[in-house]
Short mmCIF file of C-alpha atoms in Angstrom, two decimals:
data_model
loop_
_atom_site.label_atom_id
_atom_site.label_comp_id
_atom_site.label_asym_id
_atom_site.label_seq_id
_atom_site.Cartn_x
_atom_site.Cartn_y
_atom_site.Cartn_z
CA UNK A 131 -30.66 25.81 -14.74
CA UNK A 132 -29.33 22.43 -14.52
CA UNK A 133 -29.66 20.94 -11.27
CA UNK A 134 -26.25 19.82 -9.44
CA UNK A 135 -25.64 16.17 -9.57
CA UNK A 136 -24.19 14.21 -6.34
CA UNK A 137 -20.88 13.33 -8.30
CA UNK A 138 -20.33 17.47 -8.65
CA UNK A 139 -20.48 17.91 -5.04
CA UNK A 140 -17.75 15.28 -4.10
CA UNK A 141 -15.87 18.20 -3.15
CA UNK A 142 -18.12 18.72 -0.36
CA UNK A 143 -17.49 15.30 1.35
CA UNK A 144 -14.02 15.75 1.95
CA UNK A 145 -14.57 16.97 5.70
CA UNK A 146 -13.52 20.53 5.66
CA UNK A 147 -16.61 21.86 6.51
CA UNK A 148 -18.76 19.68 8.67
CA UNK A 149 -22.07 18.73 7.04
CA UNK A 150 -25.58 19.28 9.15
CA UNK A 151 -28.45 16.56 9.39
CA UNK A 152 -31.96 17.37 10.07
CA UNK A 153 -34.56 14.93 11.13
CA UNK A 154 -38.11 14.99 12.28
CA UNK A 155 -39.35 13.16 15.32
CA UNK A 156 -42.61 11.51 15.66
CA UNK A 157 -44.57 14.15 17.14
CA UNK A 158 -43.12 16.69 14.46
CA UNK A 159 -40.39 17.99 16.74
CA UNK A 160 -37.59 18.80 14.25
CA UNK A 161 -33.87 17.92 15.18
CA UNK A 162 -30.66 19.40 13.92
CA UNK A 163 -27.15 17.99 14.66
CA UNK A 164 -23.62 18.23 12.82
CA UNK A 165 -22.20 15.28 11.02
CA UNK A 166 -18.56 13.99 11.20
CA UNK A 167 -18.60 12.11 7.83
CA UNK A 168 -20.55 12.46 4.58
CA UNK A 169 -19.20 9.75 2.12
CA UNK A 170 -19.88 9.66 -1.49
CA UNK A 171 -20.86 6.17 -2.42
CA UNK A 172 -22.09 6.54 -6.07
CA UNK A 173 -24.29 8.69 -7.95
CA UNK A 174 -27.37 7.79 -6.06
CA UNK A 175 -26.06 7.04 -2.72
CA UNK A 176 -24.18 8.65 0.47
CA UNK A 177 -22.76 7.14 3.48
CA UNK A 178 -23.29 9.12 6.69
CA UNK A 179 -21.13 8.15 10.06
CA UNK A 180 -23.23 6.59 12.88
CA UNK A 181 -21.44 7.30 15.88
CA UNK A 182 -24.00 7.43 18.64
CA UNK A 183 -27.39 6.32 19.57
CA UNK A 184 -29.09 10.02 20.34
CA UNK A 185 -32.12 11.75 18.85
CA UNK A 186 -30.88 11.78 15.16
CA UNK A 187 -30.36 8.15 15.10
CA UNK A 188 -33.91 7.52 16.83
CA UNK A 189 -35.49 9.83 14.20
CA UNK A 190 -34.03 8.21 11.42
CA UNK A 191 -34.77 4.73 12.41
CA UNK A 192 -38.44 6.00 12.86
CA UNK A 193 -39.25 7.61 9.62
CA UNK A 194 -35.97 6.95 7.54
CA UNK A 195 -35.96 10.50 5.85
CA UNK A 196 -33.63 13.47 6.66
CA UNK A 197 -32.09 16.46 4.94
CA UNK A 198 -28.19 16.85 4.87
CA UNK A 199 -26.64 20.32 4.24
CA UNK A 200 -22.99 20.18 2.78
CA UNK A 201 -21.03 23.16 1.92
CA UNK A 202 -18.44 23.34 -1.05
CA UNK A 203 -14.73 24.56 0.84
CA UNK A 204 -13.85 26.28 -2.01
CA UNK A 205 -16.70 28.09 -3.46
CA UNK A 206 -18.92 28.12 0.05
CA UNK A 207 -21.70 27.22 -2.27
CA UNK A 208 -24.46 24.99 0.12
CA UNK A 209 -26.51 22.36 -1.04
CA UNK A 210 -29.33 20.23 0.55
CA UNK A 211 -29.64 16.53 -0.12
CA UNK A 212 -32.87 15.05 0.64
CA UNK A 213 -32.02 11.28 1.71
CA UNK A 214 -33.87 8.25 2.41
CA UNK A 215 -32.16 5.53 5.08
CA UNK A 216 -31.41 1.95 3.76
CA UNK A 217 -29.09 0.33 6.03
CA UNK A 218 -26.22 0.38 8.38
CA UNK A 219 -23.10 -1.55 7.58
CA UNK A 220 -20.84 -2.46 10.43
CA UNK A 221 -17.94 -4.44 8.37
CA UNK A 222 -16.57 -4.31 4.70
CA UNK A 223 -14.74 -2.00 2.50
CA UNK A 224 -16.90 1.12 2.89
CA UNK A 225 -17.02 0.62 6.95
CA UNK A 226 -13.12 0.32 6.77
CA UNK A 227 -12.70 3.50 4.76
CA UNK A 228 -14.82 5.62 6.73
CA UNK A 229 -13.16 4.55 9.88
CA UNK A 230 -10.07 5.61 8.66
CA UNK A 231 -11.27 8.70 7.72
CA UNK A 232 -13.22 9.32 11.09
CA UNK A 233 -10.21 8.38 13.09
CA UNK A 234 -7.89 10.93 11.47
CA UNK A 235 -10.50 13.82 11.84
CA UNK A 236 -10.95 12.66 15.53
CA UNK A 237 -7.02 12.56 15.99
CA UNK A 238 -6.81 16.05 14.35
CA UNK A 239 -9.51 17.59 16.73
CA UNK A 240 -8.33 15.74 19.88
CA UNK A 241 -11.26 13.76 20.02
CA UNK A 242 -10.01 10.30 19.48
CA UNK A 243 -11.85 9.04 22.59
CA UNK A 244 -15.16 10.19 21.77
CA UNK A 245 -15.31 9.78 17.98
CA UNK A 246 -16.00 6.30 17.26
CA UNK A 247 -17.43 4.63 14.12
CA UNK A 248 -20.45 2.19 14.97
CA UNK A 249 -21.58 1.79 11.32
CA UNK A 250 -22.21 3.43 8.12
CA UNK A 251 -25.43 4.39 7.11
CA UNK A 252 -26.46 3.90 3.62
CA UNK A 253 -28.83 6.68 2.07
CA UNK A 254 -30.86 6.79 -1.43
CA UNK A 255 -30.20 10.51 -2.28
CA UNK A 256 -33.68 11.85 -3.47
CA UNK A 257 -33.00 15.24 -4.60
CA UNK A 258 -30.11 17.57 -4.50
CA UNK A 259 -30.85 21.16 -4.18
CA UNK A 260 -28.61 24.17 -4.52
CA UNK A 261 -29.15 26.84 -1.91
CA UNK A 262 -29.75 30.19 -3.30
CA UNK A 263 -26.73 32.88 -3.02
CA UNK A 264 -24.03 30.57 -3.84
CA UNK A 265 -20.52 31.83 -4.74
CA UNK A 266 -19.49 29.91 -7.74
CA UNK A 267 -15.49 30.75 -7.31
CA UNK A 268 -13.64 27.54 -8.61
CA UNK A 269 -9.82 27.16 -8.17
CA UNK A 270 -7.52 25.74 -10.62
CA UNK A 271 -6.14 22.04 -9.44
CA UNK A 272 -3.06 21.65 -7.93
CA UNK A 273 -1.72 19.49 -10.92
CA UNK A 274 -2.94 18.48 -13.93
CA UNK A 275 -3.66 14.84 -13.20
CA UNK A 276 -5.38 13.88 -16.26
CA UNK A 277 -1.95 14.59 -18.29
CA UNK A 278 0.10 13.02 -15.46
CA UNK A 279 -2.11 9.73 -15.49
CA UNK A 280 -1.71 9.72 -19.55
CA UNK A 281 2.47 10.35 -19.03
CA UNK A 282 2.76 7.45 -16.20
CA UNK A 283 0.68 4.97 -18.45
CA UNK A 284 2.82 5.60 -21.60
CA UNK A 285 5.98 4.78 -19.80
CA UNK A 286 4.92 1.87 -17.85
CA UNK A 287 3.75 -0.15 -21.52
CA UNK A 288 7.31 0.18 -22.19
CA UNK A 289 9.02 -1.54 -19.17
CA UNK A 290 10.37 -4.74 -20.18
CA UNK A 291 11.05 -6.20 -16.41
CA UNK A 292 9.49 -5.82 -13.29
CA UNK A 293 12.16 -4.22 -11.30
CA UNK A 294 11.87 -1.27 -14.09
CA UNK A 295 8.40 -1.11 -13.95
CA UNK A 296 8.23 -0.64 -10.10
CA UNK A 297 11.09 2.30 -10.45
CA UNK A 298 9.49 3.83 -13.39
CA UNK A 299 5.98 3.69 -11.58
CA UNK A 300 7.24 5.76 -8.52
CA UNK A 301 9.56 8.28 -10.62
CA UNK A 302 6.51 8.98 -12.58
CA UNK A 303 4.57 9.90 -9.49
CA UNK A 304 7.44 12.36 -8.42
CA UNK A 305 7.85 13.89 -11.96
CA UNK A 306 4.06 14.19 -13.10
CA UNK A 307 2.30 14.63 -9.82
CA UNK A 308 4.87 16.06 -7.40
CA UNK A 309 4.45 13.02 -5.14
CA UNK A 310 8.07 12.72 -3.60
CA UNK A 311 7.11 9.91 -1.12
CA UNK A 312 5.94 6.42 -2.35
CA UNK A 313 6.60 2.65 -2.02
CA UNK A 314 5.02 -0.18 -3.44
CA UNK A 315 4.54 -3.23 -1.36
CA UNK A 316 3.81 -6.76 -2.77
CA UNK A 317 1.27 -9.36 -0.99
CA UNK A 318 3.15 -12.51 0.23
CA UNK A 319 0.84 -15.48 -1.05
CA UNK A 320 0.25 -16.72 2.56
CA UNK A 321 -2.27 -13.81 2.75
CA UNK A 322 -1.00 -12.65 6.02
CA UNK A 323 1.34 -10.02 5.19
CA UNK A 324 3.00 -7.76 2.26
CA UNK A 325 6.73 -6.63 1.86
CA UNK A 326 8.31 -3.68 0.12
CA UNK A 327 10.05 -4.08 -2.99
CA UNK A 328 10.30 -0.54 -4.12
CA UNK A 329 10.40 3.01 -2.38
CA UNK A 330 11.09 6.42 -3.24
CA UNK A 331 11.83 9.63 -1.39
CA UNK A 332 12.86 7.98 1.90
CA UNK A 333 16.46 8.31 3.72
CA UNK A 334 16.17 4.48 3.78
CA UNK A 335 14.60 2.32 1.28
CA UNK A 336 13.21 -0.02 3.57
CA UNK A 337 13.15 -2.96 0.91
CA UNK A 338 12.12 -6.42 2.56
CA UNK A 339 10.17 -4.66 5.40
CA UNK A 340 6.85 -6.28 6.24
CA UNK A 341 3.36 -5.10 6.93
CA UNK A 342 0.67 -7.52 8.39
CA UNK A 343 -2.83 -7.50 7.19
CA UNK A 344 -4.81 -4.96 9.04
CA UNK A 345 -1.82 -3.11 10.10
CA UNK A 346 -1.83 0.45 9.53
CA UNK A 347 -3.13 1.99 6.34
CA UNK A 348 -1.51 -0.48 3.99
CA UNK A 349 -2.83 -3.46 5.95
CA UNK A 350 -6.33 -2.27 6.07
CA UNK A 351 -6.17 -1.28 2.30
CA UNK A 352 -5.16 -4.65 1.71
CA UNK A 353 -7.28 -6.68 3.84
CA UNK A 354 -10.29 -4.67 2.56
CA UNK A 355 -9.50 -4.22 -0.89
CA UNK A 356 -10.40 -0.49 -1.01
CA UNK A 357 -8.41 2.30 -1.41
CA UNK A 358 -7.79 4.35 2.26
CA UNK A 359 -7.13 8.14 2.03
CA UNK A 360 -6.55 9.84 5.31
CA UNK A 361 -6.00 13.74 5.47
CA UNK A 362 -4.50 14.12 9.10
CA UNK A 363 -1.79 12.43 11.03
CA UNK A 364 -3.40 9.80 12.97
CA UNK A 365 -1.70 7.34 15.37
CA UNK A 366 -4.05 4.10 14.63
CA UNK A 367 -2.88 3.95 11.00
CA UNK A 368 1.00 4.77 11.53
CA UNK A 369 3.39 1.96 11.71
CA UNK A 370 5.87 1.77 14.64
CA UNK A 371 9.12 3.20 14.33
CA UNK A 372 10.84 1.95 17.77
CA UNK A 373 14.59 1.25 17.51
CA UNK A 374 14.87 -2.37 18.59
CA UNK A 375 18.18 -3.65 20.26
CA UNK A 376 20.80 -5.47 18.18
CA UNK A 377 22.48 -8.38 19.56
CA UNK A 378 25.40 -8.50 17.00
CA UNK A 379 27.66 -10.56 19.13
CA UNK A 380 25.20 -13.08 20.15
CA UNK A 381 25.18 -16.77 18.65
CA UNK A 382 21.52 -17.14 19.33
CA UNK A 383 19.72 -16.64 15.87
CA UNK A 384 16.77 -16.04 17.62
CA UNK A 385 18.14 -12.82 19.83
CA UNK A 386 19.14 -11.44 16.44
CA UNK A 387 17.19 -8.95 15.11
CA UNK A 388 15.26 -9.81 11.97
CA UNK A 389 12.77 -6.66 11.27
CA UNK A 390 13.61 -4.42 8.48
CA UNK A 391 12.42 -0.83 9.26
CA UNK A 392 9.17 0.29 7.54
CA UNK A 393 10.48 3.38 5.56
CA UNK A 394 7.04 5.61 6.15
CA UNK A 395 7.55 9.34 6.70
CA UNK A 396 7.72 9.52 10.82
CA UNK A 397 5.03 12.56 10.55
CA UNK A 398 2.97 11.75 7.64
CA UNK A 399 0.35 14.40 7.50
CA UNK A 400 -1.66 12.71 4.62
CA UNK A 401 -1.55 9.17 3.13
CA UNK A 402 -3.32 7.38 0.36
CA UNK A 403 -3.10 3.57 0.01
CA UNK A 404 -4.59 1.86 -2.85
CA UNK A 405 -4.71 -1.82 -3.48
CA UNK A 406 -3.49 -3.58 -6.55
CA UNK A 407 -6.22 -6.18 -7.75
CA UNK A 408 -6.36 -8.44 -10.40
CA UNK A 409 -9.81 -9.79 -10.35
CA UNK A 410 -10.26 -10.71 -6.69
CA UNK A 411 -6.68 -11.28 -6.06
CA UNK A 412 -4.44 -9.00 -4.52
CA UNK A 413 -1.35 -8.20 -5.77
CA UNK A 414 -0.14 -5.65 -3.49
CA UNK A 415 -0.38 -1.99 -2.34
CA UNK A 416 0.65 1.45 -3.70
CA UNK A 417 1.12 4.06 -0.56
CA UNK A 418 1.90 7.52 -1.37
CA UNK A 419 2.43 10.15 1.66
CA UNK A 420 2.98 13.69 2.12
CA UNK A 421 3.95 15.91 5.22
CA UNK A 422 1.42 18.39 4.17
CA UNK A 423 -2.32 17.65 5.49
CA UNK A 424 -4.98 17.11 3.22
CA UNK A 425 -2.69 16.84 0.35
CA UNK A 426 -4.41 14.13 -1.55
CA UNK A 427 -8.06 14.73 -2.79
CA UNK A 428 -10.63 12.38 -4.10
CA UNK A 429 -9.10 13.19 -7.63
CA UNK A 430 -5.99 12.07 -6.80
CA UNK A 431 -7.63 8.89 -5.42
CA UNK A 432 -9.53 8.28 -8.55
CA UNK A 433 -6.58 8.77 -10.68
CA UNK A 434 -4.19 6.58 -8.80
CA UNK A 435 -7.11 4.04 -8.61
CA UNK A 436 -6.76 4.10 -12.62
CA UNK A 437 -2.93 3.84 -12.72
CA UNK A 438 -2.80 1.04 -10.31
CA UNK A 439 -5.18 -0.72 -12.81
CA UNK A 440 -2.75 -0.08 -15.26
CA UNK A 441 0.18 -1.09 -13.11
CA UNK A 442 -1.56 -4.64 -12.43
CA UNK A 443 -2.01 -5.47 -16.00
CA UNK A 444 1.52 -5.20 -16.81
CA UNK A 445 2.60 -7.03 -13.70
CA UNK A 446 0.18 -9.78 -14.96
CA UNK A 447 1.82 -9.44 -18.37
CA UNK A 448 5.53 -9.55 -17.02
CA UNK A 449 4.64 -12.75 -14.74
CA UNK A 450 3.13 -14.61 -17.92
CA UNK A 451 6.10 -13.72 -20.19
CA UNK A 452 8.31 -15.65 -17.68
CA UNK A 453 6.98 -19.05 -19.38
CA UNK A 454 8.47 -17.80 -22.31
CA UNK A 455 11.69 -19.39 -23.72
CA UNK A 456 14.64 -18.50 -22.28
CA UNK A 457 16.81 -15.65 -23.79
CA UNK A 458 20.72 -16.42 -24.06
CA UNK A 459 22.41 -15.36 -21.23
CA UNK A 460 24.52 -12.35 -21.38
CA UNK A 461 28.22 -12.37 -21.41
CA UNK A 462 29.93 -12.68 -17.75
CA UNK A 463 31.37 -9.27 -16.51
CA UNK A 464 35.56 -8.96 -16.80
CA UNK A 465 36.11 -8.88 -13.22
CA UNK A 466 39.46 -10.70 -12.18
CA UNK A 467 38.82 -14.59 -11.73
CA UNK A 468 40.61 -14.51 -8.04
CA UNK A 469 38.16 -11.47 -6.84
CA UNK A 470 36.38 -14.12 -4.49
CA UNK A 471 39.61 -15.54 -3.01
CA UNK A 472 40.64 -11.73 -1.55
CA UNK A 473 40.16 -10.56 1.73
CA UNK A 474 39.06 -12.27 4.80
CA UNK A 475 36.03 -14.93 4.89
CA UNK A 476 32.90 -13.58 5.34
CA UNK A 477 30.34 -15.63 7.52
CA UNK A 478 26.79 -16.40 5.98
CA UNK A 479 24.54 -18.01 8.74
CA UNK A 480 21.21 -19.67 7.84
CA UNK A 481 18.40 -20.46 10.30
CA UNK A 482 16.31 -23.02 8.88
CA UNK A 483 13.01 -22.31 11.23
CA UNK A 484 12.25 -19.02 9.08
CA UNK A 485 14.94 -18.89 6.62
CA UNK A 486 16.67 -16.29 8.04
CA UNK A 487 20.21 -15.17 6.61
CA UNK A 488 22.84 -13.25 8.36
CA UNK A 489 25.89 -11.83 7.23
CA UNK A 490 28.71 -11.47 9.92
CA UNK A 491 25.82 -11.03 12.45
CA UNK A 492 24.18 -8.75 10.43
CA UNK A 493 20.66 -9.55 9.34
CA UNK A 494 19.94 -9.65 5.65
CA UNK A 495 16.66 -11.44 4.73
CA UNK A 496 14.52 -14.22 5.64
CA UNK A 497 11.47 -16.12 4.40
CA UNK A 498 11.61 -17.34 0.84
CA UNK A 499 14.07 -14.99 -0.10
CA UNK A 500 16.29 -16.04 2.40
CA UNK A 501 15.72 -19.54 1.45
CA UNK A 502 16.84 -18.53 -2.61
CA UNK A 503 19.85 -16.64 -1.61
CA UNK A 504 21.02 -19.66 0.76
CA UNK A 505 20.55 -22.17 -2.25
CA UNK A 506 22.37 -19.83 -4.60
CA UNK A 507 25.38 -19.59 -2.11
CA UNK A 508 25.45 -23.24 -1.52
CA UNK A 509 25.63 -24.12 -5.48
CA UNK A 510 28.02 -21.57 -5.62
CA UNK A 511 30.19 -23.05 -2.91
CA UNK A 512 29.81 -26.72 -3.77
CA UNK A 513 29.63 -26.78 -7.68
CA UNK A 514 30.90 -23.47 -8.41
CA UNK A 515 27.88 -22.39 -10.16
CA UNK A 516 27.18 -18.75 -10.93
CA UNK A 517 24.35 -18.89 -13.71
CA UNK A 518 21.01 -19.73 -12.85
CA UNK A 519 17.33 -19.65 -14.01
CA UNK A 520 13.75 -18.90 -12.48
CA UNK A 521 12.54 -22.23 -13.77
CA UNK A 522 14.90 -24.01 -11.52
CA UNK A 523 13.72 -22.02 -8.49
CA UNK A 524 10.32 -22.72 -9.31
CA UNK A 525 10.89 -26.38 -9.57
CA UNK A 526 12.87 -26.57 -6.14
CA UNK A 527 10.35 -27.50 -3.65
CA UNK A 528 12.73 -26.97 -0.65
CA UNK A 529 12.26 -23.11 -1.34
CA UNK A 530 8.81 -23.18 -0.25
CA UNK A 531 7.20 -21.25 -3.21
CA UNK A 532 3.39 -21.95 -3.73
CA UNK A 533 2.16 -23.52 -6.65
CA UNK A 534 0.52 -20.45 -7.77
CA UNK A 535 1.22 -16.82 -7.59
CA UNK A 536 4.65 -17.67 -6.26
CA UNK A 537 5.82 -13.56 -6.85
CA UNK A 538 9.32 -14.82 -7.83
CA UNK A 539 10.32 -12.01 -9.64
CA UNK A 540 9.27 -9.67 -6.73
CA UNK A 541 11.34 -11.85 -4.41
CA UNK A 542 14.46 -11.70 -6.62
CA UNK A 543 13.95 -7.77 -6.75
CA UNK A 544 13.87 -7.65 -2.97
CA UNK A 545 16.89 -9.93 -2.69
CA UNK A 546 18.79 -8.00 -5.23
CA UNK A 547 18.34 -5.03 -3.71
CA UNK A 548 18.92 -5.80 0.11
CA UNK A 549 22.12 -7.30 -1.20
CA UNK A 550 22.98 -4.09 -3.09
CA UNK A 551 22.03 -2.10 0.27
CA UNK A 552 23.58 -4.59 3.00
CA UNK A 553 26.15 -6.88 1.14
CA UNK A 554 28.00 -5.54 -1.85
CA UNK A 555 30.30 -8.40 -2.23
CA UNK A 556 27.27 -10.72 -3.36
CA UNK A 557 25.11 -9.32 -6.20
CA UNK A 558 22.44 -10.69 -8.43
CA UNK A 559 22.47 -9.65 -11.99
CA UNK A 560 19.57 -10.45 -14.65
CA UNK A 561 21.33 -11.71 -17.62
CA UNK A 562 18.19 -12.09 -19.65
CA UNK A 563 14.85 -13.50 -19.70
CA UNK A 564 14.23 -16.21 -16.93
CA UNK A 565 18.04 -15.77 -16.06
CA UNK A 566 20.35 -14.09 -13.68
CA UNK A 567 24.17 -14.11 -12.45
CA UNK A 568 25.08 -14.55 -8.70
CA UNK A 569 28.35 -12.58 -8.38
CA UNK A 570 30.67 -13.11 -5.43
CA UNK A 571 33.73 -11.23 -4.71
CA UNK A 572 34.79 -12.13 -1.13
CA UNK A 573 35.34 -15.75 0.04
CA UNK A 574 32.57 -16.88 2.08
CA UNK A 575 31.98 -19.56 5.14
CA UNK A 576 28.43 -21.26 5.16
CA UNK A 577 27.03 -21.95 8.19
CA UNK A 578 23.80 -23.81 9.48
CA UNK A 579 22.65 -22.38 12.75
CA UNK A 580 21.04 -25.10 15.16
CA UNK A 581 17.78 -25.16 16.37
CA UNK A 582 16.83 -22.85 18.91
#
C-alpha cells in the first residue's frame, strides 16, 4: 500500500478535529497535548501554533522531535506525522494566516482571551503513517471547482474593458461556484488603503468604500500578500458597521459624512480574501463571504488563487491596451439639448483638502475620483465640453495621479457607479477605447468650499 502524502492529508488540517502532539522530556518522560492549529506549508513541512510556553514547548526546544496525530473529519482516518522542529516565525504571511485562523477558532469557542498566537513553529515532516483501522469513506465535493474554474477563465478572457471584467468575475463565482456574496477592491497607489470597485449579493453595493492596510481580513490579506481564510465569525477580522451621524444642513464640509459603508455581511460565518498580485505589486483583493460557517475549504482557496492569477493577467492586459491609439468616439445620445436647463440648479461643492465632492450636501466621492469629477464638471460648465479622454486625465498634474500604476480605469469605474447610485442626472458613458462622455441633465451650481 502506498504511504499517504502530506498533501493528501490537507483535509485533516482544517481544524474540525483538534490535533494531538506527543513530545519527550530529557529524562524520557512523555508529554501529550492538544494543538489548536496544524497548517499545511508544502509537501515536506507543516506549521504548528505556538501559544504557550508549556511542557510541550520546553521538550521541543530540547530535542526538536515530536509526533503529531491528525484526524480526517470526513473519513475518521487517523494519521501520525513524525516531525522535526526547524524554527519559529513571529511575522510574515504564514504567521498572519495562522493568527487569523486561530482568532476564528478562539472566537467560536469563547476562548479569545486565552488563545493568542505567539509564533508559527515550522517542522519538517519526516514520515507520515496511517493508523490501522481507518475508515475510508469519502464524500463528493460540494461543487465541481475545476469545471467552474475553467468556465470562469473562459469568459474572463473575452472581456474587453475593466468594468465588464470585474462584473463577469463576480457573476461567474455565483453561477459556477454558488458564491453569492463577493466583492473586489483595488489597491490605492499610496500603499495605505484599498477601495471597493465591484460587489455582488449585498443590499448596498458599497462602491467607493475604503479599507486600510491591516484592517479586517481584506487589509491583512493585502498587507501580508497572502490568502486569508476564516471558517467562523470573528470580531477581529470584521469591519465596523456603525451608523455615523450625517449633518446634511451643515456648511462645514469637515462635519459632513465622507465614509461609504463597507458592503460586507454583518454576520459572516466564513470569509476568504485572496490578494491580486502582479509580480511583487499588489493590485487588489478578492473577497468572498458566506453566512454558513466553514463554507470555504482549502480547495476553494486553491481555485480562487488560480482564478485570481488569471484575473491579474487580464487587468494587466487591459491597462496596457490603454496606450493603444484611441478609438473613434461613439455618436452622442439623442437626449433633448435643453435637458441640462430643466429643473432647479443642483449645488455641487468641492473641498480641496481631500477632494471630497458633495451634491446638495450629500456625499458623493473623495480623493482622486473626487478630483476627476470636479475637473470634468468645471470643463463642462466653463467650456461646454462633454467629450474627454483618459490620456488628458493622466497628463493633468492637478489630479494627483501617480506616475506609475495610477489605476485610472478603476477610478473611472468607481466614479461611474457612484454617480449611477447617488446622482442620476450626471453620468459617465464610455464611448470607445480611451474615451468617455459626461452627460448632465440638470443645471449645476459649482462651489469651492473654504478651508476648515
